[in-house]
Amino acid sequence: QLHLVESGGGSVQPGGSLRLSCVAPRAIFSVFTMYEMAWYRQAPGKQRELVAAITSSGSANVADSVKGRFTISRNNSRKTVTLQMSSLKSEDTAVYYCNARTGSDNSWGQGTPVTVSS
């Protein structure tokens, strides 16, 4: 399994921005490039949901609820995936999880909390 470490969560006012990062510090570069990377989130009392995903070749998709506000990107040489979040809303409050997936592996980070509140 891929060891994933997230960072960048915190508290922000509505309309603010945050940048989440996920790194796979122990991964070999060539292995990391094989993974599809994604960000999920889980709000209190709700199911975990997909926020954004990016393939090994860099093709990205985001959920309709965050389209135009969130951007996912990856840097394979640094073994990182980033979620840039802007125009944050209270409904974006959740624990955000990094996910790495191949046909034989599905790894999760420990999660980083994001709170959007005035």
mmCIF file of N, CA and C in Angstrom:
data_model
loop_
_atom_site.group_PDB
_atom_site.id
_atom_site.type_symbol
_atom_site.label_atom_id
_atom_site.label_comp_id
_atom_site.label_asym_id
_atom_site.label_seq_id
_atom_site.Cartn_x
_atom_site.Cartn_y
_atom_site.Cartn_z
ATOM 1 N N GLN A 1 0.823 -1.189 0.000
ATOM 2 C CA GLN A 1 0.000 0.000 0.000
ATOM 3 C C GLN A 1 0.864 1.248 0.000
ATOM 4 N N LEU A 2 0.274 2.336 -0.518
ATOM 5 C CA LEU A 2 0.996 3.586 -0.613
ATOM 6 C C LEU A 2 0.771 4.378 0.677
ATOM 7 N N HIS A 3 1.856 4.842 1.285
ATOM 8 C CA HIS A 3 1.759 5.686 2.472
ATOM 9 C C HIS A 3 1.517 7.114 2.030
ATOM 10 N N LEU A 4 0.418 7.709 2.496
ATOM 11 C CA LEU A 4 0.030 9.049 2.071
ATOM 12 C C LEU A 4 -0.025 9.978 3.278
ATOM 13 N N VAL A 5 0.484 11.187 3.114
ATOM 14 C CA VAL A 5 0.470 12.184 4.182
ATOM 15 C C VAL A 5 -0.158 13.462 3.657
ATOM 16 N N GLU A 6 -1.266 13.865 4.285
ATOM 17 C CA GLU A 6 -1.958 15.094 3.872
ATOM 18 C C GLU A 6 -1.555 16.257 4.766
ATOM 19 N N SER A 7 -1.691 17.450 4.224
ATOM 20 C CA SER A 7 -1.467 18.664 4.996
ATOM 21 C C SER A 7 -2.239 19.805 4.362
ATOM 22 N N GLY A 8 -2.375 20.879 5.110
ATOM 23 C CA GLY A 8 -2.979 22.084 4.560
ATOM 24 C C GLY A 8 -4.373 22.397 5.045
ATOM 25 N N GLY A 9 -4.974 21.508 5.795
ATOM 26 C CA GLY A 9 -6.306 21.789 6.306
ATOM 27 C C GLY A 9 -6.281 22.870 7.373
ATOM 28 N N GLY A 10 -7.476 23.349 7.726
ATOM 29 C CA GLY A 10 -7.559 24.368 8.756
ATOM 30 C C GLY A 10 -8.904 25.039 8.742
ATOM 31 N N SER A 11 -8.971 26.190 9.371
ATOM 32 C CA SER A 11 -10.205 26.957 9.452
ATOM 33 C C SER A 11 -10.106 28.194 8.582
ATOM 34 N N VAL A 12 -11.190 28.504 7.910
ATOM 35 C CA VAL A 12 -11.204 29.646 7.012
ATOM 36 C C VAL A 12 -12.616 30.208 6.969
ATOM 37 N N GLN A 13 -12.714 31.487 6.677
ATOM 38 C CA GLN A 13 -14.023 32.107 6.550
ATOM 39 C C GLN A 13 -14.624 31.815 5.184
ATOM 40 N N PRO A 14 -15.940 31.886 5.082
ATOM 41 C CA PRO A 14 -16.571 31.704 3.765
ATOM 42 C C PRO A 14 -15.982 32.677 2.744
ATOM 43 N N GLY A 15 -15.758 32.137 1.564
ATOM 44 C CA GLY A 15 -15.135 32.933 0.517
ATOM 45 C C GLY A 15 -13.625 32.822 0.485
ATOM 46 N N GLY A 16 -13.056 32.197 1.501
ATOM 47 C CA GLY A 16 -11.612 32.061 1.575
ATOM 48 C C GLY A 16 -11.076 30.901 0.755
ATOM 49 N N SER A 17 -9.764 30.701 0.870
ATOM 50 C CA SER A 17 -9.085 29.666 0.095
ATOM 51 C C SER A 17 -8.191 28.826 0.995
ATOM 52 N N LEU A 18 -8.012 27.590 0.572
ATOM 53 C CA LEU A 18 -7.062 26.684 1.216
ATOM 54 C C LEU A 18 -6.432 25.817 0.150
ATOM 55 N N ARG A 19 -5.238 25.353 0.465
ATOM 56 C CA ARG A 19 -4.529 24.462 -0.449
ATOM 57 C C ARG A 19 -4.147 23.206 0.314
ATOM 58 N N LEU A 20 -4.695 22.094 -0.124
ATOM 59 C CA LEU A 20 -4.375 20.809 0.496
ATOM 60 C C LEU A 20 -3.316 20.095 -0.320
ATOM 61 N N SER A 21 -2.394 19.475 0.383
ATOM 62 C CA SER A 21 -1.346 18.706 -0.279
ATOM 63 C C SER A 21 -1.318 17.289 0.251
ATOM 64 N N CYS A 22 -0.962 16.386 -0.613
ATOM 65 C CA CYS A 22 -0.819 14.978 -0.255
ATOM 66 C C CYS A 22 0.479 14.481 -0.889
ATOM 67 N N VAL A 23 1.320 13.903 -0.067
ATOM 68 C CA VAL A 23 2.593 13.407 -0.569
ATOM 69 C C VAL A 23 2.729 11.930 -0.220
ATOM 70 N N ALA A 24 3.401 11.222 -1.102
ATOM 71 C CA ALA A 24 3.699 9.798 -0.874
ATOM 72 C C ALA A 24 5.204 9.680 -0.667
ATOM 73 N N PRO A 25 5.659 9.952 0.547
ATOM 74 C CA PRO A 25 7.098 10.118 0.770
ATOM 75 C C PRO A 25 7.923 8.855 0.543
ATOM 76 N N ARG A 26 7.308 7.709 0.712
ATOM 77 C CA ARG A 26 8.077 6.471 0.591
ATOM 78 C C ARG A 26 7.969 5.823 -0.789
ATOM 79 N N ALA A 27 7.170 6.446 -1.647
ATOM 80 C CA ALA A 27 6.928 5.828 -2.951
ATOM 81 C C ALA A 27 8.096 6.046 -3.892
ATOM 82 N N ILE A 28 8.324 5.078 -4.721
ATOM 83 C CA ILE A 28 9.263 5.234 -5.824
ATOM 84 C C ILE A 28 8.548 6.014 -6.919
ATOM 85 N N PHE A 29 9.243 6.919 -7.544
ATOM 86 C CA PHE A 29 8.641 7.793 -8.547
ATOM 87 C C PHE A 29 7.863 7.008 -9.595
ATOM 88 N N SER A 30 8.472 5.974 -10.117
ATOM 89 C CA SER A 30 7.833 5.223 -11.199
ATOM 90 C C SER A 30 6.564 4.526 -10.716
ATOM 91 N N VAL A 31 6.522 4.174 -9.443
ATOM 92 C CA VAL A 31 5.328 3.552 -8.885
ATOM 93 C C VAL A 31 4.232 4.600 -8.700
ATOM 94 N N PHE A 32 4.593 5.762 -8.176
ATOM 95 C CA PHE A 32 3.617 6.823 -7.955
ATOM 96 C C PHE A 32 2.900 7.194 -9.243
ATOM 97 N N THR A 33 3.621 7.219 -10.337
ATOM 98 C CA THR A 33 3.009 7.631 -11.599
ATOM 99 C C THR A 33 1.929 6.659 -12.070
ATOM 100 N N MET A 34 1.913 5.458 -11.514
ATOM 101 C CA MET A 34 0.926 4.466 -11.928
ATOM 102 C C MET A 34 -0.431 4.687 -11.267
ATOM 103 N N TYR A 35 -0.449 5.479 -10.207
ATOM 104 C CA TYR A 35 -1.654 5.645 -9.410
ATOM 105 C C TYR A 35 -2.560 6.756 -9.933
ATOM 106 N N GLU A 36 -3.861 6.468 -9.905
ATOM 107 C CA GLU A 36 -4.833 7.543 -10.021
ATOM 108 C C GLU A 36 -4.982 8.130 -8.619
ATOM 109 N N MET A 37 -4.921 9.450 -8.524
ATOM 110 C CA MET A 37 -5.002 10.132 -7.238
ATOM 111 C C MET A 37 -6.323 10.873 -7.132
ATOM 112 N N ALA A 38 -6.815 10.973 -5.913
ATOM 113 C CA ALA A 38 -8.099 11.636 -5.720
ATOM 114 C C ALA A 38 -8.180 12.244 -4.318
ATOM 115 N N TRP A 39 -9.082 13.181 -4.199
ATOM 116 C CA TRP A 39 -9.461 13.738 -2.906
ATOM 117 C C TRP A 39 -10.925 13.402 -2.652
ATOM 118 N N TYR A 40 -11.186 12.894 -1.456
ATOM 119 C CA TYR A 40 -12.533 12.654 -0.977
ATOM 120 C C TYR A 40 -12.757 13.526 0.252
ATOM 121 N N ARG A 41 -14.004 13.653 0.626
ATOM 122 C CA ARG A 41 -14.308 14.357 1.870
ATOM 123 C C ARG A 41 -15.478 13.685 2.565
ATOM 124 N N GLN A 42 -15.489 13.851 3.868
ATOM 125 C CA GLN A 42 -16.579 13.306 4.664
ATOM 126 C C GLN A 42 -16.993 14.336 5.707
ATOM 127 N N ALA A 43 -18.196 14.816 5.535
ATOM 128 C CA ALA A 43 -18.760 15.768 6.487
ATOM 129 C C ALA A 43 -19.418 14.999 7.633
ATOM 130 N N PRO A 44 -19.577 15.635 8.783
ATOM 131 C CA PRO A 44 -20.200 14.961 9.925
ATOM 132 C C PRO A 44 -21.578 14.407 9.580
ATOM 133 N N GLY A 45 -21.770 13.133 9.855
ATOM 134 C CA GLY A 45 -23.061 12.505 9.606
ATOM 135 C C GLY A 45 -23.347 12.163 8.167
ATOM 136 N N LYS A 46 -22.354 12.338 7.305
ATOM 137 C CA LYS A 46 -22.567 12.056 5.881
ATOM 138 C C LYS A 46 -21.570 11.013 5.390
ATOM 139 N N GLN A 47 -21.876 10.465 4.237
ATOM 140 C CA GLN A 47 -20.974 9.488 3.622
ATOM 141 C C GLN A 47 -19.791 10.190 2.965
ATOM 142 N N ARG A 48 -18.715 9.457 2.848
ATOM 143 C CA ARG A 48 -17.550 9.990 2.144
ATOM 144 C C ARG A 48 -17.892 10.158 0.676
ATOM 145 N N GLU A 49 -17.476 11.286 0.101
ATOM 146 C CA GLU A 49 -17.794 11.560 -1.293
ATOM 147 C C GLU A 49 -16.544 11.989 -2.050
ATOM 148 N N LEU A 50 -16.550 11.680 -3.324
ATOM 149 C CA LEU A 50 -15.447 12.062 -4.192
ATOM 150 C C LEU A 50 -15.519 13.549 -4.500
ATOM 151 N N VAL A 51 -14.390 14.231 -4.335
ATOM 152 C CA VAL A 51 -14.316 15.657 -4.635
ATOM 153 C C VAL A 51 -13.655 15.894 -5.986
ATOM 154 N N ALA A 52 -12.513 15.255 -6.182
ATOM 155 C CA ALA A 52 -11.765 15.451 -7.424
ATOM 156 C C ALA A 52 -10.818 14.282 -7.622
ATOM 157 N N ALA A 53 -10.516 14.008 -8.879
ATOM 158 C CA ALA A 53 -9.600 12.917 -9.195
ATOM 159 C C ALA A 53 -8.735 13.312 -10.381
ATOM 160 N N ILE A 54 -7.547 12.705 -10.432
ATOM 161 C CA ILE A 54 -6.637 12.993 -11.538
ATOM 162 C C ILE A 54 -5.911 11.707 -11.905
ATOM 163 N N THR A 55 -5.897 11.406 -13.185
ATOM 164 C CA THR A 55 -5.281 10.166 -13.634
ATOM 165 C C THR A 55 -3.763 10.294 -13.657
ATOM 166 N N SER A 56 -3.128 9.198 -13.925
ATOM 167 C CA SER A 56 -1.668 9.196 -13.980
ATOM 168 C C SER A 56 -1.146 10.103 -15.095
ATOM 169 N N SER A 57 -1.955 10.295 -16.118
ATOM 170 C CA SER A 57 -1.542 11.140 -17.238
ATOM 171 C C SER A 57 -1.959 12.599 -17.052
ATOM 172 N N GLY A 58 -2.661 12.884 -15.937
ATOM 173 C CA GLY A 58 -2.998 14.264 -15.646
ATOM 174 C C GLY A 58 -4.402 14.704 -16.033
ATOM 175 N N SER A 59 -5.234 13.780 -16.467
ATOM 176 C CA SER A 59 -6.616 14.117 -16.778
ATOM 177 C C SER A 59 -7.398 14.240 -15.475
ATOM 178 N N ALA A 60 -8.034 15.404 -15.298
ATOM 179 C CA ALA A 60 -8.664 15.722 -14.023
ATOM 180 C C ALA A 60 -10.170 15.858 -14.150
ATOM 181 N N ASN A 61 -10.848 15.505 -13.065
ATOM 182 C CA ASN A 61 -12.292 15.702 -12.964
ATOM 183 C C ASN A 61 -12.614 16.159 -11.549
ATOM 184 N N VAL A 62 -13.606 17.018 -11.439
ATOM 185 C CA VAL A 62 -14.058 17.474 -10.127
ATOM 186 C C VAL A 62 -15.559 17.279 -10.022
ATOM 187 N N ALA A 63 -16.032 17.146 -8.800
ATOM 188 C CA ALA A 63 -17.462 16.989 -8.560
ATOM 189 C C ALA A 63 -18.200 18.274 -8.944
ATOM 190 N N ASP A 64 -19.445 18.119 -9.335
ATOM 191 C CA ASP A 64 -20.244 19.277 -9.733
ATOM 192 C C ASP A 64 -20.339 20.298 -8.609
ATOM 193 N N SER A 65 -20.364 19.832 -7.376
ATOM 194 C CA SER A 65 -20.543 20.731 -6.236
ATOM 195 C C SER A 65 -19.349 21.661 -6.020
ATOM 196 N N VAL A 66 -18.209 21.334 -6.590
ATOM 197 C CA VAL A 66 -17.012 22.164 -6.402
ATOM 198 C C VAL A 66 -16.451 22.672 -7.729
ATOM 199 N N LYS A 67 -17.138 22.395 -8.800
ATOM 200 C CA LYS A 67 -16.651 22.797 -10.117
ATOM 201 C C LYS A 67 -16.536 24.317 -10.195
ATOM 202 N N GLY A 68 -15.411 24.766 -10.710
ATOM 203 C CA GLY A 68 -15.171 26.198 -10.804
ATOM 204 C C GLY A 68 -14.554 26.796 -9.556
ATOM 205 N N ARG A 69 -14.510 26.009 -8.480
ATOM 206 C CA ARG A 69 -13.934 26.494 -7.221
ATOM 207 C C ARG A 69 -12.706 25.701 -6.795
ATOM 208 N N PHE A 70 -12.696 24.410 -7.099
ATOM 209 C CA PHE A 70 -11.594 23.531 -6.697
ATOM 210 C C PHE A 70 -10.828 23.063 -7.928
ATOM 211 N N THR A 71 -9.529 22.926 -7.750
ATOM 212 C CA THR A 71 -8.669 22.422 -8.820
ATOM 213 C C THR A 71 -7.732 21.365 -8.251
ATOM 214 N N ILE A 72 -7.640 20.243 -8.941
ATOM 215 C CA ILE A 72 -6.713 19.189 -8.533
ATOM 216 C C ILE A 72 -5.546 19.151 -9.506
ATOM 217 N N SER A 73 -4.371 18.916 -8.968
ATOM 218 C CA SER A 73 -3.187 18.809 -9.812
ATOM 219 C C SER A 73 -2.218 17.824 -9.162
ATOM 220 N N ARG A 74 -1.270 17.369 -9.954
ATOM 221 C CA ARG A 74 -0.277 16.446 -9.405
ATOM 222 C C ARG A 74 1.099 16.793 -9.934
ATOM 223 N N ASN A 75 2.095 16.476 -9.139
ATOM 224 C CA ASN A 75 3.481 16.638 -9.538
ATOM 225 C C ASN A 75 4.149 15.296 -9.300
ATOM 226 N N ASN A 76 4.319 14.549 -10.351
ATOM 227 C CA ASN A 76 4.834 13.189 -10.194
ATOM 228 C C ASN A 76 6.271 13.169 -9.684
ATOM 229 N N SER A 77 7.054 14.127 -10.090
ATOM 230 C CA SER A 77 8.449 14.137 -9.642
ATOM 231 C C SER A 77 8.551 14.381 -8.143
ATOM 232 N N ARG A 78 7.549 15.081 -7.592
ATOM 233 C CA ARG A 78 7.532 15.327 -6.157
ATOM 234 C C ARG A 78 6.593 14.380 -5.423
ATOM 235 N N LYS A 79 5.955 13.515 -6.191
ATOM 236 C CA LYS A 79 5.040 12.514 -5.624
ATOM 237 C C LYS A 79 3.948 13.175 -4.796
ATOM 238 N N THR A 80 3.406 14.245 -5.330
ATOM 239 C CA THR A 80 2.384 14.983 -4.605
ATOM 240 C C THR A 80 1.137 15.198 -5.461
ATOM 241 N N VAL A 81 0.028 15.361 -4.790
ATOM 242 C CA VAL A 81 -1.209 15.785 -5.418
ATOM 243 C C VAL A 81 -1.770 16.914 -4.566
ATOM 244 N N THR A 82 -2.287 17.923 -5.225
ATOM 245 C CA THR A 82 -2.725 19.136 -4.552
ATOM 246 C C THR A 82 -4.180 19.430 -4.889
ATOM 247 N N LEU A 83 -4.897 19.910 -3.899
ATOM 248 C CA LEU A 83 -6.264 20.374 -4.109
ATOM 249 C C LEU A 83 -6.312 21.847 -3.732
ATOM 250 N N GLN A 84 -6.450 22.693 -4.723
ATOM 251 C CA GLN A 84 -6.592 24.126 -4.500
ATOM 252 C C GLN A 84 -8.070 24.437 -4.366
ATOM 253 N N MET A 85 -8.444 24.989 -3.220
ATOM 254 C CA MET A 85 -9.850 25.272 -2.944
ATOM 255 C C MET A 85 -10.040 26.775 -2.780
ATOM 256 N N SER A 86 -10.981 27.329 -3.491
ATOM 257 C CA SER A 86 -11.272 28.742 -3.376
ATOM 258 C C SER A 86 -12.774 28.939 -3.264
ATOM 259 N N SER A 87 -13.157 30.167 -2.929
ATOM 260 C CA SER A 87 -14.582 30.496 -2.736
ATOM 261 C C SER A 87 -15.256 29.462 -1.842
ATOM 262 N N LEU A 88 -14.598 29.173 -0.748
ATOM 263 C CA LEU A 88 -15.089 28.113 0.132
ATOM 264 C C LEU A 88 -16.421 28.483 0.763
ATOM 265 N N LYS A 89 -17.233 27.448 0.947
ATOM 266 C CA LYS A 89 -18.563 27.601 1.532
ATOM 267 C C LYS A 89 -18.653 26.764 2.804
ATOM 268 N N SER A 90 -19.619 27.075 3.607
ATOM 269 C CA SER A 90 -19.790 26.320 4.846
ATOM 270 C C SER A 90 -20.015 24.838 4.560
ATOM 271 N N GLU A 91 -20.655 24.551 3.451
ATOM 272 C CA GLU A 91 -20.922 23.151 3.121
ATOM 273 C C GLU A 91 -19.675 22.395 2.663
ATOM 274 N N ASP A 92 -18.566 23.090 2.517
ATOM 275 C CA ASP A 92 -17.307 22.422 2.209
ATOM 276 C C ASP A 92 -16.624 21.894 3.476
ATOM 277 N N THR A 93 -17.181 22.221 4.617
ATOM 278 C CA THR A 93 -16.627 21.741 5.877
ATOM 279 C C THR A 93 -16.662 20.224 5.937
ATOM 280 N N ALA A 94 -15.503 19.613 6.155
ATOM 281 C CA ALA A 94 -15.396 18.160 6.156
ATOM 282 C C ALA A 94 -13.961 17.771 6.483
ATOM 283 N N VAL A 95 -13.775 16.493 6.689
ATOM 284 C CA VAL A 95 -12.422 15.943 6.708
ATOM 285 C C VAL A 95 -12.099 15.501 5.281
ATOM 286 N N TYR A 96 -10.979 15.942 4.774
ATOM 287 C CA TYR A 96 -10.582 15.656 3.400
ATOM 288 C C TYR A 96 -9.509 14.556 3.419
ATOM 289 N N TYR A 97 -9.734 13.575 2.560
ATOM 290 C CA TYR A 97 -8.852 12.414 2.498
ATOM 291 C C TYR A 97 -8.210 12.288 1.120
ATOM 292 N N CYS A 98 -6.941 11.999 1.130
ATOM 293 C CA CYS A 98 -6.227 11.698 -0.099
ATOM 294 C C CYS A 98 -6.358 10.212 -0.385
ATOM 295 N N ASN A 99 -6.534 9.870 -1.650
ATOM 296 C CA ASN A 99 -6.696 8.477 -2.062
ATOM 297 C C ASN A 99 -5.794 8.192 -3.248
ATOM 298 N N ALA A 100 -5.201 7.009 -3.223
ATOM 299 C CA ALA A 100 -4.361 6.558 -4.330
ATOM 300 C C ALA A 100 -4.837 5.181 -4.751
ATOM 301 N N ARG A 101 -5.073 5.006 -6.040
ATOM 302 C CA ARG A 101 -5.679 3.762 -6.488
ATOM 303 C C ARG A 101 -5.034 3.241 -7.768
ATOM 304 N N THR A 102 -4.810 1.913 -7.750
ATOM 305 C CA THR A 102 -4.476 1.200 -8.966
ATOM 306 C C THR A 102 -5.418 -0.003 -9.025
ATOM 307 N N GLY A 103 -5.174 -0.897 -9.950
ATOM 308 C CA GLY A 103 -6.026 -2.072 -10.019
ATOM 309 C C GLY A 103 -5.903 -2.975 -8.812
ATOM 310 N N SER A 104 -4.774 -2.914 -8.124
ATOM 311 C CA SER A 104 -4.539 -3.838 -7.013
ATOM 312 C C SER A 104 -4.352 -3.142 -5.676
ATOM 313 N N ASP A 105 -4.480 -1.848 -5.639
ATOM 314 C CA ASP A 105 -4.234 -1.119 -4.394
ATOM 315 C C ASP A 105 -5.212 0.028 -4.263
ATOM 316 N N ASN A 106 -5.608 0.298 -3.045
ATOM 317 C CA ASN A 106 -6.483 1.427 -2.748
ATOM 318 C C ASN A 106 -6.048 1.977 -1.391
ATOM 319 N N SER A 107 -5.242 3.029 -1.416
ATOM 320 C CA SER A 107 -4.638 3.555 -0.197
ATOM 321 C C SER A 107 -5.254 4.888 0.202
ATOM 322 N N TRP A 108 -5.302 5.117 1.523
ATOM 323 C CA TRP A 108 -5.893 6.341 2.051
ATOM 324 C C TRP A 108 -4.919 7.046 2.994
ATOM 325 N N GLY A 109 -5.001 8.353 2.998
ATOM 326 C CA GLY A 109 -4.300 9.123 3.995
ATOM 327 C C GLY A 109 -5.118 9.190 5.277
ATOM 328 N N GLN A 110 -4.567 9.884 6.259
ATOM 329 C CA GLN A 110 -5.211 9.947 7.566
ATOM 330 C C GLN A 110 -6.304 11.011 7.628
ATOM 331 N N GLY A 111 -6.341 11.888 6.650
ATOM 332 C CA GLY A 111 -7.359 12.930 6.600
ATOM 333 C C GLY A 111 -6.871 14.233 7.192
ATOM 334 N N THR A 112 -7.361 15.321 6.635
ATOM 335 C CA THR A 112 -7.057 16.645 7.162
ATOM 336 C C THR A 112 -8.360 17.442 7.231
ATOM 337 N N PRO A 113 -8.655 18.038 8.382
ATOM 338 C CA PRO A 113 -9.945 18.710 8.539
ATOM 339 C C PRO A 113 -9.957 20.108 7.935
ATOM 340 N N VAL A 114 -11.076 20.435 7.332
ATOM 341 C CA VAL A 114 -11.319 21.768 6.790
ATOM 342 C C VAL A 114 -12.617 22.285 7.408
ATOM 343 N N THR A 115 -12.535 23.459 7.991
ATOM 344 C CA THR A 115 -13.709 24.087 8.594
ATOM 345 C C THR A 115 -13.916 25.455 7.958
ATOM 346 N N VAL A 116 -15.095 25.658 7.406
ATOM 347 C CA VAL A 116 -15.435 26.936 6.791
ATOM 348 C C VAL A 116 -16.546 27.563 7.627
ATOM 349 N N SER A 117 -16.195 28.633 8.306
ATOM 350 C CA SER A 117 -17.142 29.236 9.236
ATOM 351 C C SER A 117 -16.786 30.694 9.468
ATOM 352 N N SER A 118 -17.831 31.483 9.667
ATOM 353 C CA SER A 118 -17.594 32.880 9.976
ATOM 354 C C SER A 118 -17.537 33.099 11.491
#
